[in-house]
Short mmCIF file of C-alpha atoms in Angstrom, two decimals:
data_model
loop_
_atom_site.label_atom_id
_atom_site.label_comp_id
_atom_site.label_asym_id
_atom_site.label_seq_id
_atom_site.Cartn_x
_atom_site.Cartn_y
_atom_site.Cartn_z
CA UNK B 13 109.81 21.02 -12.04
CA UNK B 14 112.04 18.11 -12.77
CA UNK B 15 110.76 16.05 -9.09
CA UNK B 16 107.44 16.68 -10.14
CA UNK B 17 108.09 15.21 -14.32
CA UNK B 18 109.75 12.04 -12.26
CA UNK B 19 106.48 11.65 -10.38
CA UNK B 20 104.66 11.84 -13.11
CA UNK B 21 106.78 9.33 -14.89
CA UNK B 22 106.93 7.02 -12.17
CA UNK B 23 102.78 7.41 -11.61
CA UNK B 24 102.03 6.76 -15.52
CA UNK B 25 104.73 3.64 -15.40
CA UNK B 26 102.97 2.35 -12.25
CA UNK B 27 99.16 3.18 -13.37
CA UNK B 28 99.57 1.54 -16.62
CA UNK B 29 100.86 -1.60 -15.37
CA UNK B 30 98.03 -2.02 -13.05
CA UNK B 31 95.63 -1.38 -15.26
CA UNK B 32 97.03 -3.98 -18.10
CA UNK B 33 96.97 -6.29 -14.67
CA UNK B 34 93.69 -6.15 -13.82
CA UNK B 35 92.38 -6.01 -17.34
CA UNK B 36 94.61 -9.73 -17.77
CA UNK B 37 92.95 -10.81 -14.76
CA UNK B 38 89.21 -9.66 -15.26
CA UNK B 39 89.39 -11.32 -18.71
CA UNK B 40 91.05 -14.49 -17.30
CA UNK B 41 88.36 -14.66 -14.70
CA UNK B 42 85.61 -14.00 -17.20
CA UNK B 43 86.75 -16.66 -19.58
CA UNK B 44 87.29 -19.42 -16.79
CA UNK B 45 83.71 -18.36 -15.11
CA UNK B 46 82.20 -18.32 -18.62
CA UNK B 47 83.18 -21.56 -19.16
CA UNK B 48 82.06 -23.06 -15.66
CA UNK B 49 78.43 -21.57 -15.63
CA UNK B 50 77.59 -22.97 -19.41
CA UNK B 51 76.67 -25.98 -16.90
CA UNK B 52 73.74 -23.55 -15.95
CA UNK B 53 72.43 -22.32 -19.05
CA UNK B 54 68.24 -22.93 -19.15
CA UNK B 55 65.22 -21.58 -20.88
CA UNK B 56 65.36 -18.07 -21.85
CA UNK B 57 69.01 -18.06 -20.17
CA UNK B 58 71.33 -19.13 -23.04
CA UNK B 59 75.04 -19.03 -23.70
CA UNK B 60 74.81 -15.17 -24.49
CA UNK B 61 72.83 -14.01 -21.27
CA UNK B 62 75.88 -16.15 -19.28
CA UNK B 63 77.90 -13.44 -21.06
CA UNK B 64 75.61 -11.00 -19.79
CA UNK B 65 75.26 -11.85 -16.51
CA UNK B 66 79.43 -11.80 -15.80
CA UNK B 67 79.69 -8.73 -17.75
CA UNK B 68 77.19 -7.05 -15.27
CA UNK B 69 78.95 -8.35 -12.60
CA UNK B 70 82.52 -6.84 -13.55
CA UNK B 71 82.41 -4.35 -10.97
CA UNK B 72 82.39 -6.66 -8.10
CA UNK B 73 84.85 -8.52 -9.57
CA UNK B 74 87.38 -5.50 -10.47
CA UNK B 75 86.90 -4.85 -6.84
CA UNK B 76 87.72 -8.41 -5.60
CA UNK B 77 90.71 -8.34 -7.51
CA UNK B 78 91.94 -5.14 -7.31
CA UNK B 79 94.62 -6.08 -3.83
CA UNK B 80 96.62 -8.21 -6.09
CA UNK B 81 96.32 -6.20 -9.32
CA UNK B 82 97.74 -2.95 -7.29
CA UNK B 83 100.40 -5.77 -6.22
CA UNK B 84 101.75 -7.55 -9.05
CA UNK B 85 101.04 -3.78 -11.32
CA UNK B 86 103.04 -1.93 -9.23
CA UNK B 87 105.99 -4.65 -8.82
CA UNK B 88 105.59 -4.82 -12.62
CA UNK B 89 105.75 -1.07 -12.64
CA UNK B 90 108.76 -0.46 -10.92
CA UNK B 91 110.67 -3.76 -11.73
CA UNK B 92 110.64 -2.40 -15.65
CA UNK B 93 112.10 0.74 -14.17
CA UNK B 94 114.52 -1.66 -12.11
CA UNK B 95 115.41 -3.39 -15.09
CA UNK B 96 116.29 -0.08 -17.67
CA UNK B 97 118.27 1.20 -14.34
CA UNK B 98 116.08 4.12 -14.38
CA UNK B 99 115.88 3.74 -10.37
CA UNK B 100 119.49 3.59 -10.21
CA UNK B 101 119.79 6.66 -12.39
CA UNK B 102 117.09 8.48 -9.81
CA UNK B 103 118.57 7.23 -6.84
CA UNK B 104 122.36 8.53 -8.23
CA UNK B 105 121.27 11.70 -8.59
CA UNK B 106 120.01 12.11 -4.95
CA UNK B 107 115.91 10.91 -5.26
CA UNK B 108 115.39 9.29 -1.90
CA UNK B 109 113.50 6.15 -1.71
CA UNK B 110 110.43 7.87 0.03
CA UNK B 111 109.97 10.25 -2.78
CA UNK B 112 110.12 7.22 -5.06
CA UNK B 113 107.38 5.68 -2.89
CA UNK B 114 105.42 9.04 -2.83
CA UNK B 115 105.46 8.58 -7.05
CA UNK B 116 104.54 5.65 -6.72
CA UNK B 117 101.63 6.06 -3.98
CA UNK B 118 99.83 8.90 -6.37
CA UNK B 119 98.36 6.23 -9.17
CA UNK B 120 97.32 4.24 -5.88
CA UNK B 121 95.37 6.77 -4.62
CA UNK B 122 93.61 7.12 -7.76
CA UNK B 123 92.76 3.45 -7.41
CA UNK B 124 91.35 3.96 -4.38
CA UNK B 125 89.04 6.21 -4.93
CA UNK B 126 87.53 4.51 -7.89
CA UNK B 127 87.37 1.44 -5.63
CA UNK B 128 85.94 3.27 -2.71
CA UNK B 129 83.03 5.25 -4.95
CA UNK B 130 82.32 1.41 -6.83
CA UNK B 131 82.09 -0.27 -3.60
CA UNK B 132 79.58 2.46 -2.56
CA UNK B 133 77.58 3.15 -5.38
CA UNK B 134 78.39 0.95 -7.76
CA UNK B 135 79.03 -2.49 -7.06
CA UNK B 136 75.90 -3.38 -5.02
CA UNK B 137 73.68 -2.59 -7.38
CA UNK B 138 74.86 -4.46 -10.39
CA UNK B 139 75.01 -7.32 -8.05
CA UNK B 140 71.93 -7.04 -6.89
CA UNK B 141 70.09 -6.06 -11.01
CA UNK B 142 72.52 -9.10 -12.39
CA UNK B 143 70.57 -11.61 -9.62
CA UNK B 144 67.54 -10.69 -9.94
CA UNK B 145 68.11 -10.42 -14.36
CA UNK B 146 69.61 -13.54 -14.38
CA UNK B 147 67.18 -15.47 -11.83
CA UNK B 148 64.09 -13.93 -13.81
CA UNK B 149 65.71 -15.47 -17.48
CA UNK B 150 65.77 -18.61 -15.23
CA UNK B 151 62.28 -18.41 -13.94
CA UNK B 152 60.12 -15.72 -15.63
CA UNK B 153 58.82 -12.31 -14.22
CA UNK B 154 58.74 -12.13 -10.29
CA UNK B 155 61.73 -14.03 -10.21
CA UNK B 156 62.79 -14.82 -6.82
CA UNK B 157 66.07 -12.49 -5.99
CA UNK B 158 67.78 -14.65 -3.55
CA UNK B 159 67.42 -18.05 -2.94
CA UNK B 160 69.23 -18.68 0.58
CA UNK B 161 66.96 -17.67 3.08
CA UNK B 162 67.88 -16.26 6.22
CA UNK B 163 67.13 -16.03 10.06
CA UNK B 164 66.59 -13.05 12.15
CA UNK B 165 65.76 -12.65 15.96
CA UNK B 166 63.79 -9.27 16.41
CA UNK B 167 62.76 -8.81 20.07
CA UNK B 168 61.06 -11.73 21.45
CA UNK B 169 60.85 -13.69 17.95
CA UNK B 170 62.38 -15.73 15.92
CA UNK B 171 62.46 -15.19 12.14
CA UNK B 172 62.51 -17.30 9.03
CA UNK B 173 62.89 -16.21 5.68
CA UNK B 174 62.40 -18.27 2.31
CA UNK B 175 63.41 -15.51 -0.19
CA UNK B 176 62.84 -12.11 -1.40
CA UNK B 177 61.72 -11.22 -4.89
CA UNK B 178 62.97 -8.37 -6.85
CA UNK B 179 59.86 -6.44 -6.41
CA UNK B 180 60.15 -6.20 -2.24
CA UNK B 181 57.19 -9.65 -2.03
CA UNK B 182 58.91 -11.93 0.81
CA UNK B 183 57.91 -15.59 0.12
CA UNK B 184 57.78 -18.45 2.97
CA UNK B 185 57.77 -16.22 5.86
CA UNK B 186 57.96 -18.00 9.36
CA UNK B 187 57.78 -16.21 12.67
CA UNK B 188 58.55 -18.19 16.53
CA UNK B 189 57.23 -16.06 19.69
CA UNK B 190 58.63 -16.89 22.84
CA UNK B 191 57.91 -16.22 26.79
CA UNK B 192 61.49 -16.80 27.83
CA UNK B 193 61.84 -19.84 26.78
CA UNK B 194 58.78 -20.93 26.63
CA UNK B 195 56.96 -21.45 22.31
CA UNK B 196 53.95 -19.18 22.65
CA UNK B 197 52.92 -19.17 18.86
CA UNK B 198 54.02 -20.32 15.37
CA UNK B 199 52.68 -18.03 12.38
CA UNK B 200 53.52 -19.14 8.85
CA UNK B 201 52.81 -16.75 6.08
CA UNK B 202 52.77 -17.67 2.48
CA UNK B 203 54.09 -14.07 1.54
CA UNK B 204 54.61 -10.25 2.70
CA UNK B 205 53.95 -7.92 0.72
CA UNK B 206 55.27 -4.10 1.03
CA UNK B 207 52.93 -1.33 0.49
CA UNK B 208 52.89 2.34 1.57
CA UNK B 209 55.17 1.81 4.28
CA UNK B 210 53.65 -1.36 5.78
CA UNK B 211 53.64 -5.00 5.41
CA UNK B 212 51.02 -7.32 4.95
CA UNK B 213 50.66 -10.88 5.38
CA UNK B 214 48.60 -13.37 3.42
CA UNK B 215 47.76 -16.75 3.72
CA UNK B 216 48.59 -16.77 7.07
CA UNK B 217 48.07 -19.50 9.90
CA UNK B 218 48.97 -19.07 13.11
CA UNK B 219 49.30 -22.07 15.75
CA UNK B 220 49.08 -21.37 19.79
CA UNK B 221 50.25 -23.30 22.11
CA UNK B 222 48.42 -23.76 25.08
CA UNK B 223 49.43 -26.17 28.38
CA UNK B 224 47.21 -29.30 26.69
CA UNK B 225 46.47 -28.51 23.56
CA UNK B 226 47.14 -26.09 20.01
CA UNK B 227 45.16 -23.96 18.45
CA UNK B 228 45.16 -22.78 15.06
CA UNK B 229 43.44 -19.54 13.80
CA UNK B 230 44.08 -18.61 9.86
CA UNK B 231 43.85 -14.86 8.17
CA UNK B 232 44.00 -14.28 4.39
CA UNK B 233 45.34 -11.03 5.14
CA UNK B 234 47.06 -10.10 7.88
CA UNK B 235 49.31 -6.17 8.99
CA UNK B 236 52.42 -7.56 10.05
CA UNK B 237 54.42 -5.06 12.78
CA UNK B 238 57.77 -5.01 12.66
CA UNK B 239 60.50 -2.94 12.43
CA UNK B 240 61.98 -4.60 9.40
CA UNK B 241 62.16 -3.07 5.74
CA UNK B 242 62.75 -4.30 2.57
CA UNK B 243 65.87 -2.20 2.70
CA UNK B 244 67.20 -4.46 5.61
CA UNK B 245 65.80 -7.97 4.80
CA UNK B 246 67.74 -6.95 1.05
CA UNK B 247 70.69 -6.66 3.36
CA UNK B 248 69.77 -9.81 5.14
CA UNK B 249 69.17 -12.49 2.46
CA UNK B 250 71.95 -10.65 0.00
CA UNK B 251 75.63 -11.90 -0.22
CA UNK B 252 76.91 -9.53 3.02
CA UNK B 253 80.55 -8.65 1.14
CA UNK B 254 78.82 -7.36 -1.66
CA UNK B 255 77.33 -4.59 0.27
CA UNK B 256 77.82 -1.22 0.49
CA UNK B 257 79.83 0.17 3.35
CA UNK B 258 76.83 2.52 4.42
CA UNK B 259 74.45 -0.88 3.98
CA UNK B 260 77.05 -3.00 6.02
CA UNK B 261 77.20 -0.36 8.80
CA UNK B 262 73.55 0.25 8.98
CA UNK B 263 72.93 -3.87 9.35
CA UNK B 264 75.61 -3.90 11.84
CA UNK B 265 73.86 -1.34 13.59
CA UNK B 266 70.43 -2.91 13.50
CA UNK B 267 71.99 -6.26 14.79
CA UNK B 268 73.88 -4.63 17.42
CA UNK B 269 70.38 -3.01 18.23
CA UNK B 270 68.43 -6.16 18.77
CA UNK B 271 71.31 -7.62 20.88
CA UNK B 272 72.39 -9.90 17.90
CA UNK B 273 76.48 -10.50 16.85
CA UNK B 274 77.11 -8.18 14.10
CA UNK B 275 80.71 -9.45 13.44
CA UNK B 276 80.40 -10.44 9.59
CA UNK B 277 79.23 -7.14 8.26
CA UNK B 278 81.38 -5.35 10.54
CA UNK B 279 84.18 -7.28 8.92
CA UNK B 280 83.50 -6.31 5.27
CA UNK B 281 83.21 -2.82 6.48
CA UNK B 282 86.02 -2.14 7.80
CA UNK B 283 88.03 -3.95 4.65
CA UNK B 284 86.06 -1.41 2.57
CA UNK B 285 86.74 1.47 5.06
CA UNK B 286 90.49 0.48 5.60
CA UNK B 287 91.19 -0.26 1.70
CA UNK B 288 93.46 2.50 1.46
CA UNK B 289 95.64 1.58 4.19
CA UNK B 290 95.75 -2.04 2.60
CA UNK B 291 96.88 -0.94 -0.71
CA UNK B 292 99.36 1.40 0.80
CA UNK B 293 100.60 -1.73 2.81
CA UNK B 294 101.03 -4.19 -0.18
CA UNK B 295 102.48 -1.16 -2.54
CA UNK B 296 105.37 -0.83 0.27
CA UNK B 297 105.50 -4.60 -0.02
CA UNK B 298 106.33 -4.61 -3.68
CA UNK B 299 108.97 -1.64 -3.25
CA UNK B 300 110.29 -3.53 -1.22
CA UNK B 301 110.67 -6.67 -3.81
CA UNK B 302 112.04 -4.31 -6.14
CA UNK B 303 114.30 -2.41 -3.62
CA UNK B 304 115.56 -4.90 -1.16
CA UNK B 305 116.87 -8.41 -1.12
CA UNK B 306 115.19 -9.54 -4.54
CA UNK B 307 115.93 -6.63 -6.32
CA UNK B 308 119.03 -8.60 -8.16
CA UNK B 309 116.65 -11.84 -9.46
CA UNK B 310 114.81 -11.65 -12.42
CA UNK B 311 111.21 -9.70 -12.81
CA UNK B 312 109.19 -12.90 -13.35
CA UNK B 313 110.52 -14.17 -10.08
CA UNK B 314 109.70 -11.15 -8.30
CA UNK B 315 106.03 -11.01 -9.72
CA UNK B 316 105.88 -14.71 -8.47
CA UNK B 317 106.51 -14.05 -5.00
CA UNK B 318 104.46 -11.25 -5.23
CA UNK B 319 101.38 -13.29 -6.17
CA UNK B 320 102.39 -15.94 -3.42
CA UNK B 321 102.47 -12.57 -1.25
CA UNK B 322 98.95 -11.86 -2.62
CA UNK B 323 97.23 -14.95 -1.67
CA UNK B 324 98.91 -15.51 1.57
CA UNK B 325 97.39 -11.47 2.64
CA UNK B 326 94.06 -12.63 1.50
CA UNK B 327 94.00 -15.75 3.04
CA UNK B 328 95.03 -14.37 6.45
CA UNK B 329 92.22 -12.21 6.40
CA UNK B 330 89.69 -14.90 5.58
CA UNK B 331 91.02 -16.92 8.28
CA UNK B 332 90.78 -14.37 10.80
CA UNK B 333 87.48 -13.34 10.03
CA UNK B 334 86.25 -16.49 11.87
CA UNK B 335 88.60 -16.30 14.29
CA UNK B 336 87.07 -12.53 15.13
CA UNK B 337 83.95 -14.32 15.84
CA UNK B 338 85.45 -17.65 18.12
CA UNK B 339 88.02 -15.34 20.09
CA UNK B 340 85.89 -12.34 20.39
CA UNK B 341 88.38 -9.70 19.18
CA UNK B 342 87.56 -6.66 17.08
CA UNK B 343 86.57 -7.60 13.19
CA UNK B 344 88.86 -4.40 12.87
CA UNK B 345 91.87 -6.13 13.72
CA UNK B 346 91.31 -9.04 11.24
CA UNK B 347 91.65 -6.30 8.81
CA UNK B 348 94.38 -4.36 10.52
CA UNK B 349 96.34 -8.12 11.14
CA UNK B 350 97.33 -8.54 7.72
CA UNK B 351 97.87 -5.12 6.38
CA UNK B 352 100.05 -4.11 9.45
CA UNK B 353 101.82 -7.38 8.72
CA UNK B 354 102.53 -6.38 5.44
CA UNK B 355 103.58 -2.94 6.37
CA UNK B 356 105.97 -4.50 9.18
CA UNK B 357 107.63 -6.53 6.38
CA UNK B 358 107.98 -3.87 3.60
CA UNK B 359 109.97 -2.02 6.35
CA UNK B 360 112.17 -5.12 7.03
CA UNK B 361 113.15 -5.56 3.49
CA UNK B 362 113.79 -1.93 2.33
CA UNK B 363 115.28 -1.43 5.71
CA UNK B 364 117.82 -4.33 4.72
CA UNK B 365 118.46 -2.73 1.35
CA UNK B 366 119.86 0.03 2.81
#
């Protein structure tokens, strides 16, 4: 009875710091962004839909942020427990350091979950509604939803995409057909459109190329065959981290399919697949701040390196997620990298401490 009131304790001490953390670091990111896309404020798309717009995106961002909020909360967390010697107290009267960790693990699982089910269901559709909202105040109805275009290979063609609207319509649609190597036809399309489980082309020329000469035939409406959706070209022309893991695995699998490198979205899936392990990791980290060698220096120090510790995770992963791709190794282990890392040093210090 008493273990479990101490894990209770030790969860609500831990909880509540990270969420005070992440609420001081949404707010500090929605003020700074706020401030920063005032620049773009247009037409129907004043200083209040800005406001809008980021607070329809907060879900993605509580996501983002949620590594170093788990972090600095859960240093917090236990360094205010440090401080009032409660530790020391639990420790002196025979709680072992695991079943402090185990306490302290039970809010982060909580976290996890929530992260897991907005990653999944949540996330990629505010993302994708706050585009295509804020792109429409910009433009009007049939607002374009992504701007970036994209290329895509699909058997023995070559793909070019100018954008996709928010109700399916592809605009500026380019396909190259090849024998080998050799340019059989250009077709340029002015738009697809998606309807009843088919596209259609219109405004479409086409251009042959022949040994001495070209020739050019033109359709207003053309069926276009392929075994693209509007599903996948979403997942194509969209931001890939901001997908769901189920959309990140099924574009990894249609890439892999046509013999394409599906490195990036296998990347972001596995950090959304193995975000347990990596707040696990950076919890042990910060018992390990409180615990080992820095457990005598003061609490703002200890928060400090535990931000440095923060940024230095994230940017190892972001630097090995090219590296993935010029090496050739797994995208796995440019998740793994860092959070075994982390675990690797959590060990060290506690190990020290005792």
């Amino acid at each position: 009875m008493i273990a479990d009131r101490l894990d209770r304790y030790i969860a609500r001490n831990v909880l509540g710091a990270i969420i005070v953390v992440q609420v001081v670091l949404l707010g500090l990111d929605l003020v700074i962004t706020y401030i920063n896309d005032l620049e773009d404020v247009a037409g129907d798309y004043g200083a209040f839909q800005v406001l809008q717009y980021l607070l329809m995106r907060l879900p993605w961002r509580f996501y983002q942020y949620a590594p170093v909020g788990v972090l600095i909360g859960a240093l917090i967390g236990l360094g205010s427990m440090a401080s009032s010697n409660e530790l020391t107290v639990m420790r002196a009267a025979g709680r072992s350091l695991a079943r402090i960790l185990w306490g302290v693990m039970k809010p982060v699982l909580v976290v996890v979950v929530v992260l897991l089910l907005v990653a999944e269901y949540v996330s990629p559709r505010t993302e994708q509604f706050a585009s295509a909202w804020r792109l429409e105040k910009l433009q009007g109805e049939g607002a374009v939803l992504t701007q970036q275009g994209g290329w895509q290979r699909e058997g023995d063609s070559i793909y070019r995409f100018g954008a996709i609207r928010a109700d399916d319509t592809v605009l500026d649609l380019t396909r190259y057909r090849f024998d080998g190597h050799t340019l059989q036809d250009a077709m340029v399309a002015q738009r697809a459109i998606w309807h009843d489980g088919a596209w259609r082309l219109e405004n479409v020329a086409i251009t042959h190329f022949h040994a001495e000469r070209t020739e050019v035939e033109r359709h207003d409406s053309l069926a276009w065959q392929t075994q693209l959706t509007p599903a996948q070209l979403n997942r194509l022309l969209r931001e890939v981290e901001s997908q769901a893991p189920s959309e990140l695995w099924a574009y990894a699998s249609y890439l892999r399919s046509q013999n394409l490198e599906a490195t990036q979205p296998l990347l972001y899936f596995w950090q959304k697949l193995l975000m347990p392990l990596t707040m696990a990791s950076l919890v042990l980290v910060a018992a390990s701040f409180v615990f080992g060698p820095l457990r005598t220096v003061a609490a703002g120090t200890r928060v400090f390196y535990g931000v440095v510790t923060g940024l230095v995770f994230k940017y190892l992963q972001d630097l090995l997620a090219p590296a993935s791709t010029v090496w050739g190794f797994s995208p796995i282990w440019a998740v793994l990298g860092p959070t075994l890392l982390c675990v690797v040093l959590g060990l060290y210090l506690l190990r020290r401490s005792g």
